[in-house]
PDB file of N, CA, C and O in Angstrom, chain B, residues numbered from 101:
ATOM      1  N   MET B 101     131.744  91.190 110.529  1.00  0.00           N
ATOM      2  CA  MET B 101     132.686  90.848 109.472  1.00  0.00           C
ATOM      3  C   MET B 101     132.009  89.883 108.490  1.00  0.00           C
ATOM      4  O   MET B 101     131.436  88.871 108.894  1.00  0.00           O
ATOM      5  N   ARG B 102     132.083  90.204 107.228  1.00  0.00           N
ATOM      6  CA  ARG B 102     131.513  89.345 106.191  1.00  0.00           C
ATOM      7  C   ARG B 102     132.628  88.550 105.535  1.00  0.00           C
ATOM      8  O   ARG B 102     133.687  89.087 105.209  1.00  0.00           O
ATOM      9  N   LEU B 103     132.377  87.283 105.350  1.00  0.00           N
ATOM     10  CA  LEU B 103     133.394  86.415 104.764  1.00  0.00           C
ATOM     11  C   LEU B 103     133.389  86.465 103.237  1.00  0.00           C
ATOM     12  O   LEU B 103     134.413  86.211 102.602  1.00  0.00           O
ATOM     13  N   ILE B 104     132.240  86.793 102.651  1.00  0.00           N
ATOM     14  CA  ILE B 104     132.124  86.838 101.193  1.00  0.00           C
ATOM     15  C   ILE B 104     132.111  88.301 100.758  1.00  0.00           C
ATOM     16  O   ILE B 104     131.335  89.096 101.288  1.00  0.00           O
ATOM     17  N   PRO B 105     132.958  88.660  99.804  1.00  0.00           N
ATOM     18  CA  PRO B 105     133.006  90.060  99.356  1.00  0.00           C
ATOM     19  C   PRO B 105     131.659  90.535  98.792  1.00  0.00           C
ATOM     20  O   PRO B 105     130.898  89.751  98.226  1.00  0.00           O
ATOM     21  N   MET B 106     131.391  91.805  98.956  1.00  0.00           N
ATOM     22  CA  MET B 106     130.131  92.393  98.515  1.00  0.00           C
ATOM     23  C   MET B 106     129.940  92.220  97.015  1.00  0.00           C
ATOM     24  O   MET B 106     128.817  91.985  96.569  1.00  0.00           O
ATOM     25  N   ARG B 107     130.991  92.327  96.232  1.00  0.00           N
ATOM     26  CA  ARG B 107     130.893  92.168  94.780  1.00  0.00           C
ATOM     27  C   ARG B 107     130.361  90.783  94.418  1.00  0.00           C
ATOM     28  O   ARG B 107     129.516  90.653  93.532  1.00  0.00           O
ATOM     29  N   VAL B 108     130.852  89.759  95.096  1.00  0.00           N
ATOM     30  CA  VAL B 108     130.408  88.385  94.845  1.00  0.00           C
ATOM     31  C   VAL B 108     128.957  88.218  95.270  1.00  0.00           C
ATOM     32  O   VAL B 108     128.174  87.579  94.567  1.00  0.00           O
ATOM     33  N   ARG B 109     128.593  88.782  96.408  1.00  0.00           N
ATOM     34  CA  ARG B 109     127.212  88.683  96.888  1.00  0.00           C
ATOM     35  C   ARG B 109     126.243  89.352  95.912  1.00  0.00           C
ATOM     36  O   ARG B 109     125.161  88.824  95.657  1.00  0.00           O
ATOM     37  N   ARG B 110     126.623  90.510  95.366  1.00  0.00           N
ATOM     38  CA  ARG B 110     125.779  91.198  94.385  1.00  0.00           C
ATOM     39  C   ARG B 110     125.623  90.362  93.120  1.00  0.00           C
ATOM     40  O   ARG B 110     124.539  90.281  92.542  1.00  0.00           O
ATOM     41  N   HIS B 111     126.723  89.742  92.702  1.00  0.00           N
ATOM     42  CA  HIS B 111     126.688  88.900  91.509  1.00  0.00           C
ATOM     43  C   HIS B 111     125.743  87.722  91.714  1.00  0.00           C
ATOM     44  O   HIS B 111     124.949  87.419  90.822  1.00  0.00           O
ATOM     45  N   TRP B 112     125.802  87.056  92.847  1.00  0.00           N
ATOM     46  CA  TRP B 112     124.913  85.934  93.157  1.00  0.00           C
ATOM     47  C   TRP B 112     123.461  86.384  93.174  1.00  0.00           C
ATOM     48  O   TRP B 112     122.581  85.693  92.661  1.00  0.00           O
ATOM     49  N   LYS B 113     123.216  87.556  93.773  1.00  0.00           N
ATOM     50  CA  LYS B 113     121.840  88.064  93.844  1.00  0.00           C
ATOM     51  C   LYS B 113     121.304  88.350  92.441  1.00  0.00           C
ATOM     52  O   LYS B 113     120.150  88.044  92.144  1.00  0.00           O
ATOM     53  N   ARG B 114     122.139  88.935  91.578  1.00  0.00           N
ATOM     54  CA  ARG B 114     121.719  89.248  90.217  1.00  0.00           C
ATOM     55  C   ARG B 114     121.376  87.970  89.454  1.00  0.00           C
ATOM     56  O   ARG B 114     120.379  87.932  88.732  1.00  0.00           O
ATOM     57  N   ARG B 115     122.185  86.929  89.603  1.00  0.00           N
ATOM     58  CA  ARG B 115     121.915  85.652  88.945  1.00  0.00           C
ATOM     59  C   ARG B 115     120.629  85.027  89.464  1.00  0.00           C
ATOM     60  O   ARG B 115     119.814  84.534  88.684  1.00  0.00           O
ATOM     61  N   ARG B 116     120.445  85.047  90.774  1.00  0.00           N
ATOM     62  CA  ARG B 116     119.249  84.463  91.374  1.00  0.00           C
ATOM     63  C   ARG B 116     118.007  85.229  90.925  1.00  0.00           C
ATOM     64  O   ARG B 116     116.980  84.630  90.606  1.00  0.00           O
ATOM     65  N   HIS B 117     118.111  86.552  90.902  1.00  0.00           N
ATOM     66  CA  HIS B 117     116.995  87.399  90.478  1.00  0.00           C
ATOM     67  C   HIS B 117     116.603  87.079  89.038  1.00  0.00           C
ATOM     68  O   HIS B 117     115.414  86.950  88.744  1.00  0.00           O
ATOM     69  N   ALA B 118     117.573  86.948  88.138  1.00  0.00           N
ATOM     70  CA  ALA B 118     117.277  86.649  86.739  1.00  0.00           C
ATOM     71  C   ALA B 118     116.597  85.298  86.604  1.00  0.00           C
ATOM     72  O   ALA B 118     115.627  85.166  85.857  1.00  0.00           O
ATOM     73  N   ARG B 119     117.090  84.295  87.315  1.00  0.00           N
ATOM     74  CA  ARG B 119     116.494  82.961  87.242  1.00  0.00           C
ATOM     75  C   ARG B 119     115.047  82.966  87.729  1.00  0.00           C
ATOM     76  O   ARG B 119     114.159  82.404  87.089  1.00  0.00           O
ATOM     77  N   VAL B 120     114.830  83.611  88.870  1.00  0.00           N
ATOM     78  CA  VAL B 120     113.484  83.631  89.460  1.00  0.00           C
ATOM     79  C   VAL B 120     112.504  84.326  88.529  1.00  0.00           C
ATOM     80  O   VAL B 120     111.407  83.817  88.301  1.00  0.00           O
ATOM     81  N   TRP B 121     112.878  85.477  87.989  1.00  0.00           N
ATOM     82  CA  TRP B 121     111.936  86.216  87.144  1.00  0.00           C
ATOM     83  C   TRP B 121     111.702  85.548  85.805  1.00  0.00           C
ATOM     84  O   TRP B 121     110.627  85.714  85.229  1.00  0.00           O
ATOM     85  N   ARG B 122     112.656  84.806  85.289  1.00  0.00           N
ATOM     86  CA  ARG B 122     112.396  84.023  84.076  1.00  0.00           C
ATOM     87  C   ARG B 122     111.370  82.937  84.359  1.00  0.00           C
ATOM     88  O   ARG B 122     110.459  82.708  83.564  1.00  0.00           O
ATOM     89  N   LYS B 123     111.527  82.266  85.507  1.00  0.00           N
ATOM     90  CA  LYS B 123     110.577  81.214  85.877  1.00  0.00           C
ATOM     91  C   LYS B 123     109.182  81.787  86.081  1.00  0.00           C
ATOM     92  O   LYS B 123     108.190  81.171  85.692  1.00  0.00           O
ATOM     93  N   ILE B 124     109.105  82.975  86.697  1.00  0.00           N
ATOM     94  CA  ILE B 124     107.802  83.615  86.890  1.00  0.00           C
ATOM     95  C   ILE B 124     107.164  83.929  85.539  1.00  0.00           C
ATOM     96  O   ILE B 124     105.963  83.729  85.352  1.00  0.00           O
ATOM     97  N   GLU B 125     107.964  84.417  84.607  1.00  0.00           N
ATOM     98  CA  GLU B 125     107.412  84.750  83.291  1.00  0.00           C
ATOM     99  C   GLU B 125     106.908  83.497  82.573  1.00  0.00           C
ATOM    100  O   GLU B 125     105.837  83.521  81.965  1.00  0.00           O
ATOM    101  N   VAL B 126     107.659  82.422  82.638  1.00  0.00           N
ATOM    102  CA  VAL B 126     107.240  81.182  81.988  1.00  0.00           C
ATOM    103  C   VAL B 126     105.953  80.655  82.628  1.00  0.00           C
ATOM    104  O   VAL B 126     105.037  80.230  81.925  1.00  0.00           O
ATOM    105  N   PHE B 127     105.887  80.683  83.946  1.00  0.00           N
ATOM    106  CA  PHE B 127     104.673  80.240  84.631  1.00  0.00           C
ATOM    107  C   PHE B 127     103.478  81.107  84.243  1.00  0.00           C
ATOM    108  O   PHE B 127     102.399  80.592  83.950  1.00  0.00           O
ATOM    109  N   ALA B 128     103.677  82.433  84.240  1.00  0.00           N
ATOM    110  CA  ALA B 128     102.583  83.344  83.897  1.00  0.00           C
ATOM    111  C   ALA B 128     102.124  83.123  82.454  1.00  0.00           C
ATOM    112  O   ALA B 128     100.931  83.195  82.162  1.00  0.00           O
ATOM    113  N   PHE B 129     103.075  82.854  81.552  1.00  0.00           N
ATOM    114  CA  PHE B 129     102.718  82.611  80.158  1.00  0.00           C
ATOM    115  C   PHE B 129     101.858  81.349  80.028  1.00  0.00           C
ATOM    116  O   PHE B 129     100.913  81.317  79.239  1.00  0.00           O
ATOM    117  N   ASN B 130     102.184  80.322  80.798  1.00  0.00           N
ATOM    118  CA  ASN B 130     101.473  79.047  80.699  1.00  0.00           C
ATOM    119  C   ASN B 130     100.169  79.011  81.493  1.00  0.00           C
ATOM    120  O   ASN B 130      99.217  78.353  81.073  1.00  0.00           O
ATOM    121  N   CYS B 131     100.107  79.696  82.621  1.00  0.00           N
ATOM    122  CA  CYS B 131      98.984  79.486  83.546  1.00  0.00           C
ATOM    123  C   CYS B 131      98.165  80.729  83.879  1.00  0.00           C
ATOM    124  O   CYS B 131      97.005  80.602  84.272  1.00  0.00           O
ATOM    125  N   ALA B 132      98.719  81.904  83.738  1.00  0.00           N
ATOM    126  CA  ALA B 132      98.023  83.109  84.199  1.00  0.00           C
ATOM    127  C   ALA B 132      97.274  83.771  83.041  1.00  0.00           C
ATOM    128  O   ALA B 132      97.568  83.508  81.875  1.00  0.00           O
ATOM    129  N   PRO B 133      96.302  84.633  83.371  1.00  0.00           N
ATOM    130  CA  PRO B 133      95.616  85.373  82.307  1.00  0.00           C
ATOM    131  C   PRO B 133      96.568  86.326  81.580  1.00  0.00           C
ATOM    132  O   PRO B 133      97.610  86.711  82.110  1.00  0.00           O
ATOM    133  N   VAL B 134      96.192  86.690  80.375  1.00  0.00           N
ATOM    134  CA  VAL B 134      97.067  87.492  79.507  1.00  0.00           C
ATOM    135  C   VAL B 134      97.558  88.786  80.156  1.00  0.00           C
ATOM    136  O   VAL B 134      98.750  89.072  80.047  1.00  0.00           O
ATOM    137  N   PRO B 135      96.723  89.588  80.823  1.00  0.00           N
ATOM    138  CA  PRO B 135      97.257  90.849  81.386  1.00  0.00           C
ATOM    139  C   PRO B 135      98.395  90.622  82.385  1.00  0.00           C
ATOM    140  O   PRO B 135      99.326  91.422  82.473  1.00  0.00           O
ATOM    141  N   THR B 136      98.307  89.522  83.132  1.00  0.00           N
ATOM    142  CA  THR B 136      99.376  89.237  84.103  1.00  0.00           C
ATOM    143  C   THR B 136     100.669  88.925  83.385  1.00  0.00           C
ATOM    144  O   THR B 136     101.725  89.446  83.744  1.00  0.00           O
ATOM    145  N   TRP B 137     100.593  88.067  82.362  1.00  0.00           N
ATOM    146  CA  TRP B 137     101.808  87.708  81.637  1.00  0.00           C
ATOM    147  C   TRP B 137     102.411  88.929  80.951  1.00  0.00           C
ATOM    148  O   TRP B 137     103.628  89.114  80.963  1.00  0.00           O
ATOM    149  N   CYS B 138     101.555  89.767  80.351  1.00  0.00           N
ATOM    150  CA  CYS B 138     102.064  90.972  79.676  1.00  0.00           C
ATOM    151  C   CYS B 138     102.779  91.905  80.653  1.00  0.00           C
ATOM    152  O   CYS B 138     103.800  92.507  80.323  1.00  0.00           O
ATOM    153  N   ARG B 139     102.224  92.013  81.855  1.00  0.00           N
ATOM    154  CA  ARG B 139     102.837  92.863  82.866  1.00  0.00           C
ATOM    155  C   ARG B 139     104.214  92.309  83.281  1.00  0.00           C
ATOM    156  O   ARG B 139     105.190  93.054  83.373  1.00  0.00           O
ATOM    157  N   VAL B 140     104.270  91.015  83.524  1.00  0.00           N
ATOM    158  CA  VAL B 140     105.547  90.385  83.911  1.00  0.00           C
ATOM    159  C   VAL B 140     106.551  90.526  82.780  1.00  0.00           C
ATOM    160  O   VAL B 140     107.722  90.818  83.024  1.00  0.00           O
ATOM    161  N   ARG B 141     106.107  90.321  81.541  1.00  0.00           N
ATOM    162  CA  ARG B 141     106.996  90.454  80.388  1.00  0.00           C
ATOM    163  C   ARG B 141     107.545  91.879  80.284  1.00  0.00           C
ATOM    164  O   ARG B 141     108.727  92.068  79.995  1.00  0.00           O
ATOM    165  N   ALA B 142     106.705  92.864  80.514  1.00  0.00           N
ATOM    166  CA  ALA B 142     107.147  94.266  80.459  1.00  0.00           C
ATOM    167  C   ALA B 142     108.186  94.552  81.541  1.00  0.00           C
ATOM    168  O   ALA B 142     109.178  95.236  81.288  1.00  0.00           O
ATOM    169  N   TRP B 143     107.957  94.028  82.748  1.00  0.00           N
ATOM    170  CA  TRP B 143     108.947  94.221  83.828  1.00  0.00           C
ATOM    171  C   TRP B 143     110.279  93.579  83.462  1.00  0.00           C
ATOM    172  O   TRP B 143     111.341  94.166  83.668  1.00  0.00           O
ATOM    173  N   ASN B 144     110.210  92.367  82.918  1.00  0.00           N
ATOM    174  CA  ASN B 144     111.446  91.666  82.561  1.00  0.00           C
ATOM    175  C   ASN B 144     112.172  92.361  81.412  1.00  0.00           C
ATOM    176  O   ASN B 144     113.402  92.405  81.389  1.00  0.00           O
ATOM    177  N   ASP B 145     111.417  92.899  80.464  1.00  0.00           N
ATOM    178  CA  ASP B 145     112.055  93.647  79.379  1.00  0.00           C
ATOM    179  C   ASP B 145     112.739  94.900  79.914  1.00  0.00           C
ATOM    180  O   ASP B 145     113.849  95.235  79.501  1.00  0.00           O
ATOM    181  N   ALA B 146     112.077  95.581  80.826  1.00  0.00           N
ATOM    182  CA  ALA B 146     112.663  96.802  81.399  1.00  0.00           C
ATOM    183  C   ALA B 146     113.922  96.492  82.212  1.00  0.00           C
ATOM    184  O   ALA B 146     114.862  97.287  82.232  1.00  0.00           O
ATOM    185  N   ALA B 147     113.937  95.343  82.876  1.00  0.00           N
ATOM    186  CA  ALA B 147     115.089  94.968  83.704  1.00  0.00           C
ATOM    187  C   ALA B 147     116.148  94.196  82.922  1.00  0.00           C
ATOM    188  O   ALA B 147     117.188  93.838  83.476  1.00  0.00           O
ATOM    189  N   HIS B 148     115.891  93.934  81.628  1.00  0.00           N
ATOM    190  CA  HIS B 148     116.834  93.174  80.778  1.00  0.00           C
ATOM    191  C   HIS B 148     117.132  91.789  81.352  1.00  0.00           C
ATOM    192  O   HIS B 148     118.264  91.309  81.300  1.00  0.00           O
ATOM    193  N   ILE B 149     116.100  91.163  81.895  1.00  0.00           N
ATOM    194  CA  ILE B 149     116.282  89.849  82.516  1.00  0.00           C
ATOM    195  C   ILE B 149     116.757  88.822  81.498  1.00  0.00           C
ATOM    196  O   ILE B 149     117.613  87.996  81.813  1.00  0.00           O
ATOM    197  N   TRP B 150     116.221  88.858  80.292  1.00  0.00           N
ATOM    198  CA  TRP B 150     116.586  87.846  79.300  1.00  0.00           C
ATOM    199  C   TRP B 150     117.947  88.128  78.684  1.00  0.00           C
ATOM    200  O   TRP B 150     118.489  87.276  77.979  1.00  0.00           O
ATOM    201  N   ASP B 151     118.513  89.308  78.933  1.00  0.00           N
ATOM    202  CA  ASP B 151     119.871  89.594  78.453  1.00  0.00           C
ATOM    203  C   ASP B 151     120.918  88.973  79.364  1.00  0.00           C
ATOM    204  O   ASP B 151     122.083  88.838  78.987  1.00  0.00           O
ATOM    205  N   ARG B 152     120.496  88.595  80.568  1.00  0.00           N
ATOM    206  CA  ARG B 152     121.432  88.003  81.529  1.00  0.00           C
ATOM    207  C   ARG B 152     121.404  86.492  81.384  1.00  0.00           C
ATOM    208  O   ARG B 152     120.335  85.890  81.281  1.00  0.00           O
ATOM    209  N   HIS B 153     122.550  85.898  81.376  1.00  0.00           N
ATOM    210  CA  HIS B 153     122.644  84.443  81.244  1.00  0.00           C
ATOM    211  C   HIS B 153     123.377  83.898  82.460  1.00  0.00           C
ATOM    212  O   HIS B 153     124.602  83.776  82.446  1.00  0.00           O
ATOM    213  N   PRO B 154     122.632  83.568  83.519  1.00  0.00           N
ATOM    214  CA  PRO B 154     123.305  83.121  84.730  1.00  0.00           C
ATOM    215  C   PRO B 154     124.080  81.812  84.550  1.00  0.00           C
ATOM    216  O   PRO B 154     125.052  81.556  85.261  1.00  0.00           O
ATOM    217  N   GLU B 155     123.639  80.984  83.592  1.00  0.00           N
ATOM    218  CA  GLU B 155     124.358  79.732  83.379  1.00  0.00           C
ATOM    219  C   GLU B 155     125.673  79.967  82.658  1.00  0.00           C
ATOM    220  O   GLU B 155     126.596  79.159  82.759  1.00  0.00           O
ATOM    221  N   ARG B 156     125.759  81.070  81.931  1.00  0.00           N
ATOM    222  CA  ARG B 156     126.882  81.348  81.062  1.00  0.00           C
ATOM    223  C   ARG B 156     127.423  82.738  81.396  1.00  0.00           C
ATOM    224  O   ARG B 156     126.873  83.730  80.919  1.00  0.00           O
ATOM    225  N   PRO B 157     128.460  82.839  82.183  1.00  0.00           N
ATOM    226  CA  PRO B 157     128.986  84.173  82.533  1.00  0.00           C
ATOM    227  C   PRO B 157     129.424  84.945  81.279  1.00  0.00           C
ATOM    228  O   PRO B 157     129.843  84.355  80.283  1.00  0.00           O
ATOM    229  N   ARG B 158     129.319  86.244  81.354  1.00  0.00           N
ATOM    230  CA  ARG B 158     129.704  87.087  80.223  1.00  0.00           C
ATOM    231  C   ARG B 158     131.207  87.010  80.002  1.00  0.00           C
ATOM    232  O   ARG B 158     131.999  86.921  80.941  1.00  0.00           O
ATOM    233  N   ARG B 159     131.565  87.046  78.732  1.00  0.00           N
ATOM    234  CA  ARG B 159     132.988  87.136  78.412  1.00  0.00           C
ATOM    235  C   ARG B 159     133.369  88.596  78.318  1.00  0.00           C
ATOM    236  O   ARG B 159     132.586  89.433  77.868  1.00  0.00           O
ATOM    237  N   LYS B 160     134.561  88.881  78.740  1.00  0.00           N
ATOM    238  CA  LYS B 160     135.038  90.255  78.644  1.00  0.00           C
ATOM    239  C   LYS B 160     135.454  90.532  77.198  1.00  0.00           C
ATOM    240  O   LYS B 160     136.127  89.709  76.577  1.00  0.00           O
ATOM    241  N   PRO B 161     135.052  91.701  76.658  1.00  0.00           N
ATOM    242  CA  PRO B 161     135.458  92.016  75.285  1.00  0.00           C
ATOM    243  C   PRO B 161     136.969  92.130  75.158  1.00  0.00           C
ATOM    244  O   PRO B 161     137.641  92.648  76.049  1.00  0.00           O
ATOM    245  N   GLN B 162     137.490  91.645  74.052  1.00  0.00           N
ATOM    246  CA  GLN B 162     138.953  91.675  73.879  1.00  0.00           C
ATOM    247  C   GLN B 162     139.344  92.644  72.804  1.00  0.00           C
ATOM    248  O   GLN B 162     140.530  92.804  72.518  1.00  0.00           O
TER     249      GLN B 162
END
């Protein structure tokens, strides 16, 4: 039996994933060679990581 609904768990995972990959991209931009940063940037663009704002939940359109 799970105490936390699956929808909430997925939402938490999505927020955590976005935060982690943004931090990886920033680190790669500052410290890693260019091909590594470009690769991370391409992955994040494909996953729309920067479109997600974990600090600011999306508002529902009215």
